Amino acid sequence: MQEVFPATTRGNAQEGSRRGPLKSAVPSNIVSPVRRCSRTACGRPAVATLTYVYADSTAVLGPLATYAEPHCYDLCAEHSERLTAPRGWEVVRLLDGSAPARPSGDDLEALADAVREAARPQERSAGGAGRGADPMEVARRGHLRVLRSPDN
């Protein structure tokens, strides 16, 4: 009498083996899920992604890409700040929308001018006891103004 074996598929045959595709992976705590800086001997976490556009001779440094790409380089904060491009190349730095921008000299000057303007004594005309030239202004106390609602 002939013995009949059930037909097996390739997947079923590997399930019984010791080295199937899922069982061959060795768990390791050496590989970290955090992306690291691409620079040699730098183990700091990556915060920016560098991409070269060879056709335009441009290096583009932007926020950390969602996925690690083989043609892009992840850089830590220190290496992204010190990045220089080859002679004749341009570096384009894209700002991360979620990160607060650093104040520039123009921003600080504008803030100082606004503070000086607010501190300057206001000259009041004899006819208007508290109302300025703006018809929407109801009252004023120091540098603060109370405005009338546009609906009224």
PDB file of C-alpha atoms in Angstrom:
ATOM      1  CA  MET A   1       0.000   0.000   0.000  1.00  0.00           C
ATOM      2  CA  GLN A   2       1.305   3.409  -0.970  1.00  0.00           C
ATOM      3  CA  GLU A   3       1.459   6.129   1.684  1.00  0.00           C
ATOM      4  CA  VAL A   4       0.001   9.505   0.636  1.00  0.00           C
ATOM      5  CA  PHE A   5       1.544  12.717   1.938  1.00  0.00           C
ATOM      6  CA  PRO A   6      -0.356  15.998   1.844  1.00  0.00           C
ATOM      7  CA  ALA A   7       0.899  18.503  -0.746  1.00  0.00           C
ATOM      8  CA  THR A   8       2.980  21.203   0.838  1.00  0.00           C
ATOM      9  CA  THR A   9       3.653  24.666  -0.416  1.00  0.00           C
ATOM     10  CA  ARG A  10       6.956  26.379  -0.117  1.00  0.00           C
ATOM     11  CA  GLY A  11       5.723  28.441   2.847  1.00  0.00           C
ATOM     12  CA  ASN A  12       4.534  25.400   4.748  1.00  0.00           C
ATOM     13  CA  ALA A  13       7.824  23.620   4.149  1.00  0.00           C
ATOM     14  CA  GLN A  14       9.753  26.560   5.618  1.00  0.00           C
ATOM     15  CA  GLU A  15       7.521  26.802   8.660  1.00  0.00           C
ATOM     16  CA  GLY A  16       8.709  23.409   9.782  1.00  0.00           C
ATOM     17  CA  SER A  17      12.356  24.181   9.083  1.00  0.00           C
ATOM     18  CA  ARG A  18      14.630  25.718  11.647  1.00  0.00           C
ATOM     19  CA  ARG A  19      15.818  28.572   9.435  1.00  0.00           C
ATOM     20  CA  GLY A  20      12.707  30.012   7.822  1.00  0.00           C
ATOM     21  CA  PRO A  21      12.706  33.624   6.557  1.00  0.00           C
ATOM     22  CA  LEU A  22      11.332  35.014   9.805  1.00  0.00           C
ATOM     23  CA  LYS A  23      13.202  32.734  12.166  1.00  0.00           C
ATOM     24  CA  SER A  24      16.604  33.391  10.602  1.00  0.00           C
ATOM     25  CA  ALA A  25      16.740  36.943  11.949  1.00  0.00           C
ATOM     26  CA  VAL A  26      18.793  37.234  15.097  1.00  0.00           C
ATOM     27  CA  PRO A  27      17.406  39.745  17.593  1.00  0.00           C
ATOM     28  CA  SER A  28      19.941  42.458  18.307  1.00  0.00           C
ATOM     29  CA  ASN A  29      20.053  45.390  20.639  1.00  0.00           C
ATOM     30  CA  ILE A  30      22.983  46.925  18.730  1.00  0.00           C
ATOM     31  CA  VAL A  31      20.817  48.483  16.004  1.00  0.00           C
ATOM     32  CA  SER A  32      18.860  51.475  17.277  1.00  0.00           C
ATOM     33  CA  PRO A  33      15.546  52.625  15.788  1.00  0.00           C
ATOM     34  CA  VAL A  34      16.815  56.232  16.091  1.00  0.00           C
ATOM     35  CA  ARG A  35      18.516  57.476  12.935  1.00  0.00           C
ATOM     36  CA  ARG A  36      22.109  58.504  13.518  1.00  0.00           C
ATOM     37  CA  CYS A  37      24.402  61.046  11.865  1.00  0.00           C
ATOM     38  CA  SER A  38      25.967  59.776   8.618  1.00  0.00           C
ATOM     39  CA  ARG A  39      29.367  61.271   9.404  1.00  0.00           C
ATOM     40  CA  THR A  40      32.040  58.754  10.299  1.00  0.00           C
ATOM     41  CA  ALA A  41      32.503  58.146  14.039  1.00  0.00           C
ATOM     42  CA  CYS A  42      29.545  60.394  14.951  1.00  0.00           C
ATOM     43  CA  GLY A  43      26.855  58.618  16.948  1.00  0.00           C
ATOM     44  CA  ARG A  44      24.611  61.593  17.676  1.00  0.00           C
ATOM     45  CA  PRO A  45      20.951  61.478  16.578  1.00  0.00           C
ATOM     46  CA  ALA A  46      20.198  62.956  13.153  1.00  0.00           C
ATOM     47  CA  VAL A  47      18.154  66.169  12.935  1.00  0.00           C
ATOM     48  CA  ALA A  48      18.601  67.165   9.262  1.00  0.00           C
ATOM     49  CA  THR A  49      18.863  65.536   5.835  1.00  0.00           C
ATOM     50  CA  LEU A  50      21.420  66.577   3.221  1.00  0.00           C
ATOM     51  CA  THR A  51      20.743  66.021  -0.484  1.00  0.00           C
ATOM     52  CA  TYR A  52      23.003  66.949  -3.380  1.00  0.00           C
ATOM     53  CA  VAL A  53      21.506  68.253  -6.647  1.00  0.00           C
ATOM     54  CA  TYR A  54      24.415  67.674  -8.976  1.00  0.00           C
ATOM     55  CA  ALA A  55      22.750  69.266 -12.025  1.00  0.00           C
ATOM     56  CA  ASP A  56      22.432  72.603 -10.162  1.00  0.00           C
ATOM     57  CA  SER A  57      25.641  72.312  -8.103  1.00  0.00           C
ATOM     58  CA  THR A  58      23.526  72.708  -4.987  1.00  0.00           C
ATOM     59  CA  ALA A  59      23.543  71.063  -1.564  1.00  0.00           C
ATOM     60  CA  VAL A  60      20.086  71.139   0.053  1.00  0.00           C
ATOM     61  CA  LEU A  61      19.929  70.832   3.843  1.00  0.00           C
ATOM     62  CA  GLY A  62      16.438  70.430   5.234  1.00  0.00           C
ATOM     63  CA  PRO A  63      14.543  68.897   8.133  1.00  0.00           C
ATOM     64  CA  LEU A  64      15.006  65.201   8.788  1.00  0.00           C
ATOM     65  CA  ALA A  65      13.348  63.212   6.000  1.00  0.00           C
ATOM     66  CA  THR A  66      10.528  60.855   6.887  1.00  0.00           C
ATOM     67  CA  TYR A  67      12.343  57.855   5.425  1.00  0.00           C
ATOM     68  CA  ALA A  68      16.059  57.136   5.164  1.00  0.00           C
ATOM     69  CA  GLU A  69      17.015  57.346   1.493  1.00  0.00           C
ATOM     70  CA  PRO A  70      20.201  55.811   0.079  1.00  0.00           C
ATOM     71  CA  HIS A  71      21.151  58.995  -1.809  1.00  0.00           C
ATOM     72  CA  CYS A  72      20.636  61.332   1.176  1.00  0.00           C
ATOM     73  CA  TYR A  73      22.743  61.897   4.260  1.00  0.00           C
ATOM     74  CA  ASP A  74      21.361  62.351   7.772  1.00  0.00           C
ATOM     75  CA  LEU A  75      23.290  64.859   9.887  1.00  0.00           C
ATOM     76  CA  CYS A  76      23.278  65.757  13.577  1.00  0.00           C
ATOM     77  CA  ALA A  77      22.790  69.354  14.747  1.00  0.00           C
ATOM     78  CA  GLU A  78      26.516  70.099  14.988  1.00  0.00           C
ATOM     79  CA  HIS A  79      27.397  68.761  11.554  1.00  0.00           C
ATOM     80  CA  SER A  80      24.388  70.425   9.908  1.00  0.00           C
ATOM     81  CA  GLU A  81      25.433  73.826  11.302  1.00  0.00           C
ATOM     82  CA  ARG A  82      29.049  73.425  10.154  1.00  0.00           C
ATOM     83  CA  LEU A  83      28.138  72.171   6.671  1.00  0.00           C
ATOM     84  CA  THR A  84      30.105  73.689   3.800  1.00  0.00           C
ATOM     85  CA  ALA A  85      29.780  72.917   0.095  1.00  0.00           C
ATOM     86  CA  PRO A  86      32.505  72.508  -2.497  1.00  0.00           C
ATOM     87  CA  ARG A  87      33.784  75.661  -4.206  1.00  0.00           C
ATOM     88  CA  GLY A  88      31.270  76.915  -6.748  1.00  0.00           C
ATOM     89  CA  TRP A  89      28.361  75.100  -5.095  1.00  0.00           C
ATOM     90  CA  GLU A  90      25.465  76.740  -3.286  1.00  0.00           C
ATOM     91  CA  VAL A  91      24.048  75.588   0.056  1.00  0.00           C
ATOM     92  CA  VAL A  92      20.278  75.916   0.419  1.00  0.00           C
ATOM     93  CA  ARG A  93      19.031  75.594   4.001  1.00  0.00           C
ATOM     94  CA  LEU A  94      15.327  74.835   4.302  1.00  0.00           C
ATOM     95  CA  LEU A  95      13.777  75.862   7.593  1.00  0.00           C
ATOM     96  CA  ASP A  96      11.727  73.394   9.557  1.00  0.00           C
ATOM     97  CA  GLY A  97       8.225  74.852  10.003  1.00  0.00           C
ATOM     98  CA  SER A  98       7.872  73.400  13.495  1.00  0.00           C
ATOM     99  CA  ALA A  99      11.163  74.778  14.781  1.00  0.00           C
ATOM    100  CA  PRO A 100      11.206  78.389  15.955  1.00  0.00           C
ATOM    101  CA  ALA A 101      13.327  80.633  13.755  1.00  0.00           C
ATOM    102  CA  ARG A 102      16.240  82.436  15.349  1.00  0.00           C
ATOM    103  CA  PRO A 103      15.753  86.195  15.568  1.00  0.00           C
ATOM    104  CA  SER A 104      17.790  88.150  13.051  1.00  0.00           C
ATOM    105  CA  GLY A 105      19.302  91.602  13.489  1.00  0.00           C
ATOM    106  CA  ASP A 106      16.358  93.128  11.628  1.00  0.00           C
ATOM    107  CA  ASP A 107      13.894  91.442  13.979  1.00  0.00           C
ATOM    108  CA  LEU A 108      15.696  92.799  17.034  1.00  0.00           C
ATOM    109  CA  GLU A 109      15.842  96.312  15.568  1.00  0.00           C
ATOM    110  CA  ALA A 110      12.120  96.217  14.765  1.00  0.00           C
ATOM    111  CA  LEU A 111      11.363  95.102  18.321  1.00  0.00           C
ATOM    112  CA  ALA A 112      13.522  97.889  19.790  1.00  0.00           C
ATOM    113  CA  ASP A 113      11.799 100.479  17.544  1.00  0.00           C
ATOM    114  CA  ALA A 114       8.366  99.247  18.647  1.00  0.00           C
ATOM    115  CA  VAL A 115       9.341  99.517  22.326  1.00  0.00           C
ATOM    116  CA  ARG A 116      10.691 103.047  21.797  1.00  0.00           C
ATOM    117  CA  GLU A 117       7.492 104.059  19.995  1.00  0.00           C
ATOM    118  CA  ALA A 118       5.320 102.690  22.803  1.00  0.00           C
ATOM    119  CA  ALA A 119       7.407 104.454  25.452  1.00  0.00           C
ATOM    120  CA  ARG A 120       7.219 107.819  23.702  1.00  0.00           C
ATOM    121  CA  PRO A 121       4.712 110.165  25.445  1.00  0.00           C
ATOM    122  CA  GLN A 122       1.498 110.613  23.479  1.00  0.00           C
ATOM    123  CA  GLU A 123       0.461 114.147  22.634  1.00  0.00           C
ATOM    124  CA  ARG A 124      -3.240 114.661  23.160  1.00  0.00           C
ATOM    125  CA  SER A 125      -5.186 117.258  21.267  1.00  0.00           C
ATOM    126  CA  ALA A 126      -7.336 119.717  23.249  1.00  0.00           C
ATOM    127  CA  GLY A 127     -10.554 118.669  21.460  1.00  0.00           C
ATOM    128  CA  GLY A 128     -10.291 114.878  21.954  1.00  0.00           C
ATOM    129  CA  ALA A 129     -10.315 113.747  25.548  1.00  0.00           C
ATOM    130  CA  GLY A 130      -9.022 110.227  25.071  1.00  0.00           C
ATOM    131  CA  ARG A 131     -10.024 109.597  21.465  1.00  0.00           C
ATOM    132  CA  GLY A 132      -7.410 109.445  18.761  1.00  0.00           C
ATOM    133  CA  ALA A 133      -7.822 109.995  15.052  1.00  0.00           C
ATOM    134  CA  ASP A 134      -9.116 106.444  14.630  1.00  0.00           C
ATOM    135  CA  PRO A 135     -12.965 106.345  14.780  1.00  0.00           C
ATOM    136  CA  MET A 136     -12.799 102.741  16.041  1.00  0.00           C
ATOM    137  CA  GLU A 137     -10.857 103.753  19.176  1.00  0.00           C
ATOM    138  CA  VAL A 138     -13.085 104.076  22.240  1.00  0.00           C
ATOM    139  CA  ALA A 139     -10.559 104.647  25.029  1.00  0.00           C
ATOM    140  CA  ARG A 140      -6.832 104.660  25.652  1.00  0.00           C
ATOM    141  CA  ARG A 141      -4.752 103.900  28.719  1.00  0.00           C
ATOM    142  CA  GLY A 142      -1.018 104.211  28.248  1.00  0.00           C
ATOM    143  CA  HIS A 143      -0.065 102.168  25.219  1.00  0.00           C
ATOM    144  CA  LEU A 144      -3.268 100.101  25.346  1.00  0.00           C
ATOM    145  CA  ARG A 145      -6.338 100.980  23.273  1.00  0.00           C
ATOM    146  CA  VAL A 146      -9.957  99.846  23.503  1.00  0.00           C
ATOM    147  CA  LEU A 147     -11.500  99.478  20.063  1.00  0.00           C
ATOM    148  CA  ARG A 148     -15.162  99.542  19.089  1.00  0.00           C
ATOM    149  CA  SER A 149     -16.519  96.398  17.458  1.00  0.00           C
ATOM    150  CA  PRO A 150     -16.892  96.777  13.667  1.00  0.00           C
ATOM    151  CA  ASP A 151     -20.497  95.481  13.975  1.00  0.00           C
ATOM    152  CA  ASN A 152     -21.602  98.517  16.071  1.00  0.00           C
TER     153      ASN A 152
END
